[in-house]
CSV table of C-alpha atoms and ligand atoms in Angstrom, one decimal:
chain,number,residue,atom,x,y,z
A,8,MET,CA,-19.7,-47.6,-61.9
A,9,PRO,CA,-17.0,-49.6,-63.4
A,10,GLU,CA,-17.4,-52.7,-60.9
A,11,GLN,CA,-13.9,-52.4,-59.2
A,12,ASN,CA,-12.9,-49.9,-56.9
A,13,PHE,CA,-10.9,-47.6,-59.1
A,14,GLN,CA,-9.8,-44.3,-57.7
A,15,THR,CA,-11.0,-41.1,-59.9
A,16,LEU,CA,-8.8,-39.5,-61.2
A,17,GLY,CA,-9.6,-36.0,-59.4
A,18,GLU,CA,-8.8,-38.5,-55.8
A,19,PHE,CA,-5.7,-38.7,-56.5
A,20,ILE,CA,-4.8,-36.0,-58.0
A,21,ILE,CA,-6.1,-34.6,-54.0
A,22,ASP,CA,-4.3,-36.7,-52.5
A,23,LYS,CA,-0.9,-36.3,-53.8
A,24,GLN,CA,-1.4,-32.9,-53.0
A,25,GLU,CA,0.5,-34.7,-49.9
A,26,ASP,CA,3.6,-35.4,-51.4
A,27,PHE,CA,3.9,-30.9,-50.9
A,28,GLN,CA,4.6,-30.1,-48.1
A,29,TYR,CA,3.8,-26.3,-49.1
A,30,SER,CA,1.5,-27.4,-51.9
A,31,THR,CA,-1.3,-24.5,-52.4
A,32,GLY,CA,-3.6,-26.4,-53.8
A,33,GLU,CA,-2.6,-24.7,-57.5
A,34,LEU,CA,-1.1,-27.7,-59.3
A,35,SER,CA,-4.0,-29.5,-58.7
A,36,ARG,CA,-6.5,-26.7,-60.1
A,37,LEU,CA,-3.9,-27.0,-62.8
A,38,LEU,CA,-3.8,-30.4,-63.6
A,39,SER,CA,-7.6,-30.6,-63.0
A,40,ALA,CA,-8.0,-27.9,-65.5
A,41,ILE,CA,-6.1,-30.3,-68.3
A,42,ARG,CA,-8.5,-32.9,-67.1
A,43,LEU,CA,-11.5,-30.9,-68.0
A,44,ALA,CA,-9.9,-29.6,-72.1
A,45,SER,CA,-8.8,-33.6,-72.6
A,46,LYS,CA,-12.8,-34.2,-72.0
A,47,VAL,CA,-13.5,-31.3,-74.5
A,48,VAL,CA,-11.5,-33.0,-77.0
A,49,ASN,CA,-11.9,-36.5,-76.8
A,50,ARG,CA,-16.1,-35.4,-77.3
A,51,GLU,CA,-14.2,-33.2,-81.0
A,52,VAL,CA,-12.1,-36.4,-81.2
A,53,ASN,CA,-14.6,-39.3,-81.1
A,54,LYS,CA,-16.9,-37.3,-83.9
A,55,ALA,CA,-15.1,-35.4,-85.8
A,56,GLY,CA,-15.8,-37.5,-88.6
A,57,ILE,CA,-20.0,-35.5,-88.7
A,58,ALA,CA,-18.7,-32.5,-87.2
A,59,ASN,CA,-16.8,-31.2,-89.7
A,60,ILE,CA,-13.7,-30.8,-88.1
A,61,ILE,CA,-11.8,-33.0,-90.3
A,62,GLY,CA,-9.3,-31.9,-92.8
A,63,GLN,CA,-6.8,-28.9,-93.1
A,64,SER,CA,-7.9,-25.5,-91.7
A,65,GLY,CA,-5.5,-24.0,-94.6
A,66,ASN,CA,-3.3,-22.1,-92.4
A,67,GLU,CA,0.1,-23.0,-91.4
A,68,ASN,CA,1.9,-22.9,-88.2
A,69,ILE,CA,5.1,-21.4,-87.7
A,70,GLN,CA,6.6,-24.9,-88.5
A,71,GLY,CA,5.8,-24.2,-91.6
A,72,GLU,CA,3.3,-27.0,-91.1
A,73,GLU,CA,-0.2,-27.3,-92.0
A,74,GLN,CA,-2.7,-26.7,-89.4
A,75,GLN,CA,-6.0,-29.4,-89.7
A,76,LYS,CA,-8.7,-27.4,-88.3
A,77,LEU,CA,-8.4,-30.2,-85.1
A,78,ASP,CA,-4.7,-29.0,-84.1
A,79,VAL,CA,-6.8,-25.4,-84.2
A,80,LEU,CA,-9.8,-26.3,-82.2
A,81,ALA,CA,-7.9,-28.4,-80.1
A,82,ASN,CA,-5.4,-25.5,-78.9
A,83,GLU,CA,-8.8,-22.9,-78.0
A,84,ILE,CA,-10.2,-25.7,-76.1
A,85,PHE,CA,-6.6,-26.1,-73.8
A,86,ILE,CA,-5.5,-22.3,-73.9
A,87,GLU,CA,-9.0,-21.3,-73.1
A,88,ALA,CA,-9.7,-23.6,-70.1
A,89,LEU,CA,-6.3,-22.9,-69.0
A,90,SER,CA,-6.5,-19.3,-68.7
A,91,GLN,CA,-10.2,-19.1,-67.7
A,92,ARG,CA,-9.3,-20.7,-64.8
A,93,GLU,CA,-7.0,-17.9,-63.3
A,94,VAL,CA,-4.4,-21.3,-63.3
A,95,VAL,CA,-1.7,-20.3,-64.7
A,96,CYS,CA,-0.1,-17.2,-66.2
A,97,GLY,CA,1.9,-17.9,-69.0
A,98,ILE,CA,1.2,-21.1,-71.7
A,99,ALA,CA,3.6,-21.7,-75.1
A,100,SER,CA,1.8,-23.7,-77.1
A,101,GLU,CA,3.2,-26.0,-80.3
A,102,GLU,CA,-0.1,-23.9,-82.8
A,103,SER,CA,0.5,-21.0,-81.3
A,104,ASP,CA,4.0,-18.6,-83.2
A,105,ASP,CA,4.8,-17.0,-79.3
A,106,PHE,CA,3.7,-17.3,-76.0
A,107,ILE,CA,0.8,-16.4,-74.2
A,108,ASP,CA,1.0,-14.2,-71.4
A,109,VAL,CA,-2.0,-15.1,-69.1
A,110,ARG,CA,-4.3,-12.2,-68.1
A,111,CYS,CA,-7.5,-13.0,-66.8
A,112,GLY,CA,-8.5,-10.0,-64.6
A,113,SER,CA,-6.3,-9.0,-62.2
A,114,ASN,CA,-5.1,-12.2,-60.3
A,115,ALA,CA,-3.5,-14.1,-63.7
A,116,HIS,CA,-0.3,-13.0,-62.7
A,117,LEU,CA,-0.3,-14.5,-59.4
A,118,SER,CA,0.0,-18.0,-60.7
A,119,LYS,CA,3.1,-19.7,-60.1
A,120,TYR,CA,2.5,-21.9,-63.1
A,121,VAL,CA,3.3,-21.9,-66.8
A,122,VAL,CA,1.9,-24.7,-69.1
A,123,LEU,CA,3.5,-25.8,-73.2
A,124,ILE,CA,1.2,-28.0,-74.5
A,125,ASP,CA,1.3,-29.8,-78.1
A,126,PRO,CA,-3.1,-29.7,-78.3
A,127,LEU,CA,-2.8,-32.1,-80.9
A,128,ASP,CA,0.0,-34.8,-81.5
A,129,GLY,CA,-0.2,-37.7,-84.5
A,130,SER,CA,-2.1,-34.9,-86.5
A,131,SER,CA,-1.4,-37.3,-90.2
A,132,ASN,CA,-4.4,-39.3,-88.4
A,133,ILE,CA,-6.8,-37.0,-87.4
A,134,ASP,CA,-9.1,-38.0,-90.5
A,135,VAL,CA,-7.8,-41.3,-90.5
A,136,ASN,CA,-9.2,-42.3,-87.1
A,137,VAL,CA,-6.3,-43.4,-86.3
A,138,SER,CA,-5.6,-42.9,-82.1
A,139,VAL,CA,-4.3,-39.2,-80.9
A,140,GLY,CA,-3.1,-37.6,-78.3
A,141,THR,CA,-2.1,-34.3,-76.6
A,142,ILE,CA,1.1,-33.6,-74.3
A,143,PHE,CA,0.7,-30.9,-71.6
A,144,SER,CA,4.7,-29.7,-69.6
A,145,ILE,CA,4.5,-28.1,-66.5
A,146,TYR,CA,6.8,-25.6,-65.0
A,147,ARG,CA,7.2,-23.2,-61.7
A,148,ARG,CA,8.1,-19.7,-63.4
A,149,VAL,CA,11.2,-18.6,-62.8
A,150,THR,CA,10.6,-14.6,-62.7
A,151,GLU,CA,9.2,-13.1,-60.3
A,152,PRO,CA,5.0,-13.6,-59.5
A,153,GLY,CA,3.3,-10.4,-60.3
A,154,THR,CA,5.6,-9.2,-63.1
A,155,PRO,CA,4.8,-10.2,-67.0
A,156,VAL,CA,6.7,-13.3,-67.6
A,157,ALA,CA,8.5,-14.2,-70.1
A,158,LEU,CA,10.5,-16.0,-72.6
A,159,GLU,CA,12.9,-17.4,-69.7
A,160,ASP,CA,9.9,-19.0,-68.3
A,161,PHE,CA,10.1,-21.7,-71.5
A,162,LEU,CA,13.0,-22.1,-72.1
A,163,GLN,CA,14.2,-23.8,-68.9
A,164,LYS,CA,16.1,-27.2,-69.0
A,165,GLY,CA,13.2,-30.0,-68.6
A,166,VAL,CA,15.1,-31.5,-65.8
A,167,ASN,CA,13.3,-28.7,-63.8
A,168,GLN,CA,9.5,-29.5,-65.4
A,169,ALA,CA,6.7,-30.1,-62.2
A,170,ALA,CA,4.7,-31.8,-64.1
A,171,ALA,CA,4.1,-33.1,-67.3
A,172,GLY,CA,2.2,-36.3,-68.7
A,173,TYR,CA,-0.3,-37.2,-72.0
A,174,VAL,CA,-3.3,-38.1,-73.5
A,175,VAL,CA,-4.6,-40.6,-75.2
A,176,TYR,CA,-7.3,-40.7,-77.3
A,177,GLY,CA,-7.3,-44.2,-78.7
A,178,SER,CA,-10.0,-47.0,-78.5
A,179,SER,CA,-10.3,-46.0,-74.9
A,180,THR,CA,-8.8,-42.3,-73.5
A,181,MET,CA,-6.2,-42.3,-71.1
A,182,ILE,CA,-4.2,-39.6,-69.6
A,183,VAL,CA,-0.7,-40.4,-68.4
A,184,TYR,CA,1.3,-37.9,-65.8
A,185,THR,CA,4.1,-37.6,-63.5
A,186,THR,CA,4.2,-34.8,-61.0
A,187,GLY,CA,8.2,-36.2,-60.3
A,188,ASN,CA,6.7,-39.6,-58.3
A,189,GLY,CA,6.2,-42.2,-59.8
A,190,VAL,CA,3.8,-42.2,-63.5
A,191,ASN,CA,0.3,-42.9,-63.7
A,192,GLY,CA,-2.6,-43.8,-65.8
A,193,PHE,CA,-5.8,-43.2,-66.0
A,194,THR,CA,-8.7,-44.6,-68.3
A,195,LEU,CA,-12.3,-42.1,-69.0
A,196,ASP,CA,-15.2,-44.3,-68.8
A,197,PRO,CA,-17.4,-42.4,-71.7
A,198,SER,CA,-20.5,-43.1,-69.6
A,199,LEU,CA,-19.7,-41.1,-66.5
A,200,GLY,CA,-16.6,-38.6,-67.9
A,201,THR,CA,-14.9,-39.4,-64.9
A,202,TYR,CA,-11.4,-41.2,-65.3
A,203,TYR,CA,-10.5,-43.7,-63.1
A,204,LEU,CA,-7.0,-45.3,-61.3
A,205,SER,CA,-6.2,-48.0,-64.1
A,206,HIS,CA,-2.6,-48.0,-65.1
A,207,PRO,CA,-0.8,-47.2,-61.4
A,208,ASN,CA,2.9,-46.9,-61.4
A,209,MET,CA,3.3,-47.5,-65.2
A,210,LYS,CA,7.3,-49.1,-65.9
A,211,PHE,CA,8.6,-49.1,-68.8
A,212,PRO,CA,10.1,-52.5,-69.1
A,213,GLU,CA,14.2,-52.3,-69.2
A,214,THR,CA,14.2,-53.6,-72.4
A,215,GLY,CA,11.4,-55.4,-76.0
A,216,LYS,CA,11.0,-56.3,-78.8
A,217,ILE,CA,9.2,-52.9,-80.5
A,218,TYR,CA,11.6,-50.7,-82.6
A,219,SER,CA,9.0,-47.5,-83.8
A,220,ILE,CA,11.0,-45.0,-86.4
A,221,ASN,CA,9.3,-44.6,-90.0
A,222,GLU,CA,11.7,-46.4,-92.4
A,223,GLY,CA,10.1,-44.8,-94.9
A,224,ASN,CA,13.0,-41.7,-94.2
A,225,TYR,CA,15.8,-44.8,-94.3
A,226,ILE,CA,18.3,-42.8,-96.8
A,227,LYS,CA,18.3,-40.1,-94.6
A,228,PHE,CA,19.0,-41.5,-91.1
A,229,PRO,CA,22.2,-40.8,-89.6
A,230,GLN,CA,24.6,-44.3,-90.4
A,231,GLY,CA,24.6,-44.4,-86.4
A,232,VAL,CA,20.8,-45.3,-86.6
A,233,LYS,CA,20.8,-46.8,-90.1
A,234,ASN,CA,23.2,-49.6,-88.3
A,235,TYR,CA,21.0,-49.8,-85.2
A,236,ILE,CA,18.2,-50.4,-87.9
A,237,LYS,CA,20.0,-53.3,-89.1
A,238,TYR,CA,21.3,-55.0,-85.5
A,239,CYS,CA,17.2,-54.7,-85.3
A,240,GLN,CA,16.6,-56.9,-88.1
A,241,ARG,CA,19.7,-59.2,-87.6
A,242,GLU,CA,18.4,-63.2,-86.8
A,243,GLU,CA,20.3,-63.0,-83.8
A,244,GLU,CA,19.3,-64.0,-79.9
A,245,ASP,CA,16.3,-62.3,-79.1
A,246,ARG,CA,15.8,-60.1,-82.3
A,247,PRO,CA,14.6,-59.7,-85.2
A,248,TYR,CA,12.4,-57.3,-83.2
A,249,THR,CA,9.4,-56.3,-84.5
A,250,SER,CA,7.8,-52.9,-86.4
A,251,ARG,CA,5.9,-51.4,-84.7
A,252,TYR,CA,5.0,-47.2,-86.2
A,253,ILE,CA,1.7,-45.3,-85.6
A,254,GLY,CA,2.4,-41.8,-86.3
A,255,SER,CA,1.6,-41.1,-83.5
A,256,LEU,CA,4.5,-40.1,-81.0
A,257,VAL,CA,1.9,-40.3,-77.8
A,258,SER,CA,0.5,-44.3,-78.7
A,259,ASP,CA,3.9,-45.4,-79.7
A,260,PHE,CA,5.6,-44.3,-76.9
A,261,HIS,CA,2.2,-45.6,-74.8
A,262,ARG,CA,2.8,-48.6,-76.4
A,263,ASN,CA,6.5,-49.3,-76.1
A,264,MET,CA,6.0,-47.8,-72.2
A,265,ILE,CA,3.7,-51.0,-71.7
A,266,LYS,CA,5.6,-53.7,-73.8
A,267,GLY,CA,9.2,-52.3,-74.1
A,268,GLY,CA,11.0,-50.8,-77.1
A,269,ILE,CA,11.9,-47.5,-78.6
A,270,TYR,CA,11.1,-44.8,-80.5
A,271,ILE,CA,13.3,-42.9,-82.3
A,272,TYR,CA,12.6,-39.9,-84.6
A,273,PRO,CA,16.7,-38.7,-85.8
A,274,SER,CA,17.9,-36.3,-87.5
A,275,THR,CA,17.8,-36.5,-91.0
A,276,SER,CA,19.9,-35.0,-93.9
A,277,GLN,CA,17.7,-32.5,-94.6
A,278,SER,CA,16.4,-31.9,-91.0
A,279,PRO,CA,20.4,-32.6,-88.6
A,280,ASN,CA,17.4,-31.2,-85.0
A,281,GLY,CA,14.6,-34.2,-86.8
A,282,LYS,CA,11.1,-33.0,-86.5
A,283,LEU,CA,10.3,-33.3,-82.7
A,284,ARG,CA,9.5,-30.2,-80.9
A,285,LEU,CA,12.0,-29.9,-77.4
A,286,LEU,CA,9.9,-27.6,-74.8
A,287,TYR,CA,6.0,-29.6,-76.4
A,288,GLU,CA,6.9,-33.1,-77.3
A,289,CYS,CA,10.7,-33.9,-76.5
A,290,ASN,CA,10.9,-33.2,-72.7
A,291,PRO,CA,7.5,-34.0,-71.1
A,292,MET,CA,8.1,-37.7,-72.8
A,293,ALA,CA,11.3,-37.7,-71.8
A,294,PHE,CA,9.9,-36.8,-67.7
A,295,LEU,CA,7.6,-39.5,-68.0
A,296,ALA,CA,10.1,-42.3,-69.2
A,297,GLU,CA,12.7,-41.5,-66.7
A,298,GLN,CA,9.4,-41.3,-64.1
A,299,ALA,CA,9.3,-44.8,-65.8
A,300,GLY,CA,12.2,-46.5,-65.7
A,301,GLY,CA,13.5,-45.6,-69.5
A,302,LYS,CA,16.1,-43.9,-70.6
A,303,CYS,CA,15.5,-40.4,-73.1
A,304,THR,CA,18.5,-38.7,-75.1
A,305,ASP,CA,19.1,-37.4,-78.9
A,306,GLY,CA,21.6,-40.2,-80.0
A,307,PHE,CA,24.4,-38.6,-77.3
A,308,GLN,CA,22.8,-36.1,-74.6
A,309,ARG,CA,20.1,-36.6,-71.7
A,310,ILE,CA,17.6,-34.9,-73.5
A,311,LEU,CA,16.4,-33.4,-70.0
A,312,GLU,CA,19.4,-31.7,-69.5
A,313,ILE,CA,19.2,-29.7,-73.1
A,314,GLN,CA,19.6,-25.9,-72.7
A,315,PRO,CA,16.6,-25.2,-75.0
A,316,THR,CA,17.5,-21.3,-77.1
A,317,GLU,CA,13.9,-21.4,-79.3
A,318,LEU,CA,10.6,-21.6,-78.5
A,319,HIS,CA,9.4,-23.8,-81.2
A,320,GLN,CA,13.1,-25.4,-81.8
A,321,ARG,CA,13.3,-29.4,-82.5
A,322,VAL,CA,15.9,-31.5,-81.5
A,323,PRO,CA,16.6,-36.3,-82.6
A,324,PHE,CA,14.4,-38.2,-80.0
A,325,PHE,CA,15.8,-41.5,-78.8
A,326,CYS,CA,13.0,-42.8,-76.1
A,327,GLY,CA,12.3,-46.0,-74.6
A,328,SER,CA,13.0,-49.1,-72.8
A,329,SER,CA,16.3,-47.7,-71.3
A,330,LYS,CA,18.7,-51.4,-72.5
A,331,MET,CA,17.3,-50.9,-75.8
A,332,VAL,CA,18.8,-46.6,-75.9
A,333,MET,CA,22.1,-47.6,-74.8
A,334,LYS,CA,22.0,-49.8,-77.5
A,335,ALA,CA,21.4,-47.3,-79.9
A,336,GLU,CA,23.2,-44.8,-78.4
A,337,GLU,CA,26.1,-47.0,-79.1
A,338,PHE,CA,25.8,-47.4,-82.4
A,339,MET,CA,25.3,-43.6,-82.5
A,340,GLN,CA,28.4,-43.2,-80.6
A,341,ASN,CA,30.2,-45.7,-82.7
A,342,ALA,CA,29.0,-44.7,-86.5
A,343,ALA,CA,30.5,-40.9,-85.2
A,344,GLN,CA,33.8,-41.9,-84.2
A,345,GLN,CA,34.9,-43.3,-87.9
B,22,FBP,O1,4.9,-38.3,-90.3
B,22,FBP,P1,6.4,-38.7,-89.7
B,22,FBP,O2,7.2,-37.9,-90.6
B,22,FBP,O3,7.0,-40.3,-89.8
B,22,FBP,O4,6.0,-38.3,-88.0
B,22,FBP,C1,5.0,-38.6,-87.4
B,22,FBP,C2,5.5,-37.9,-86.0
B,22,FBP,O5,5.2,-36.5,-86.3
B,22,FBP,C3,4.2,-36.6,-85.2
B,22,FBP,O6,3.3,-36.4,-85.7
B,22,FBP,C4,4.4,-34.2,-84.7
B,22,FBP,O7,4.0,-34.0,-83.5
B,22,FBP,P2,2.2,-33.5,-84.0
B,22,FBP,O8,1.1,-34.1,-84.9
B,22,FBP,O9,1.8,-33.0,-82.7
B,22,FBP,O10,2.9,-32.4,-85.4
B,22,FBP,C5,4.5,-37.3,-83.9
B,22,FBP,O11,3.9,-37.3,-83.5
B,22,FBP,C6,5.1,-38.0,-84.8
B,22,FBP,O12,5.8,-39.0,-83.8
B,23,MG,MG1,3.0,-33.7,-81.6
B,24,MG,MG1,0.8,-31.3,-82.7
């Protein structure tokens, strides 16, 4: 047992049920299913090198990306854990072309929740033993319980999220999530297979000295982003900032939330909407960021206010310490007025 008396994730989930007046325990069971699936994926990630789950699967996902074997495996593990427990009526995944209408016996549709997942985030880092993650976003359905789940249940604005979070499979494995009452982080004790509350009430520092962006794409960036990068690198006031880019959104976000910083995946001349997926990556991270006092926009508009129109749409993403995101927006707006 840990020396200090840390609360377990299971205890925390039950305790927090009281936050919701008419709680039925459904969200708690759903979060517990995610907790279980994360442990299974964690086991696979930890032994990836010796378990023949390194490398490409040979298939391409609907985003046109080569699917890694671990993308496919993590997707299967989460879909199975959620479907078998009748805690959701629908699942949408970055790795699945269409949403899944969950039918387990006859009760499936009675659930009021749909889940959207990025089962394995940071896929390009799997084979090189650099930290990767899982991202999840939970909504109450808008269609009638008992009827088949529909596209509109998934195409909801981020402000409607009931809960969101991520798992980071790094030097330690953590789950970080919010149900709209702040952000809490839990560390897995692998010897017991139990998550403990290690990071209560996480807060984004208002500002920081870290900027995270793939500068290899510099020439393709909008002028506003180029100007902001130059601003970060100038020797003035508390600058230059430090450049840190892991290439796993979850890990870059996690570091910036603890130390203060900004992560940017902007549009480029080739992809006018950038790379990151609104439903599986940007909305859940934006909900967490705002719940932790940070800020998240597409350079102009609040991410959580964007009305989704497609399951796999992408948006430019500026996320992190509020003052740094506001400064980056200033550069975007100034450049847009030129
Ligand atoms: O290699 P790039 O173009 O900088 O992209 C890295 C970004 O793409 C992602 O890997 C996209 O996520 P997936 O791995 O889930 O597709 C982010 O985690 C990361 O921040
Ligand atoms: Mg991702
Ligand atoms: Mg992914």
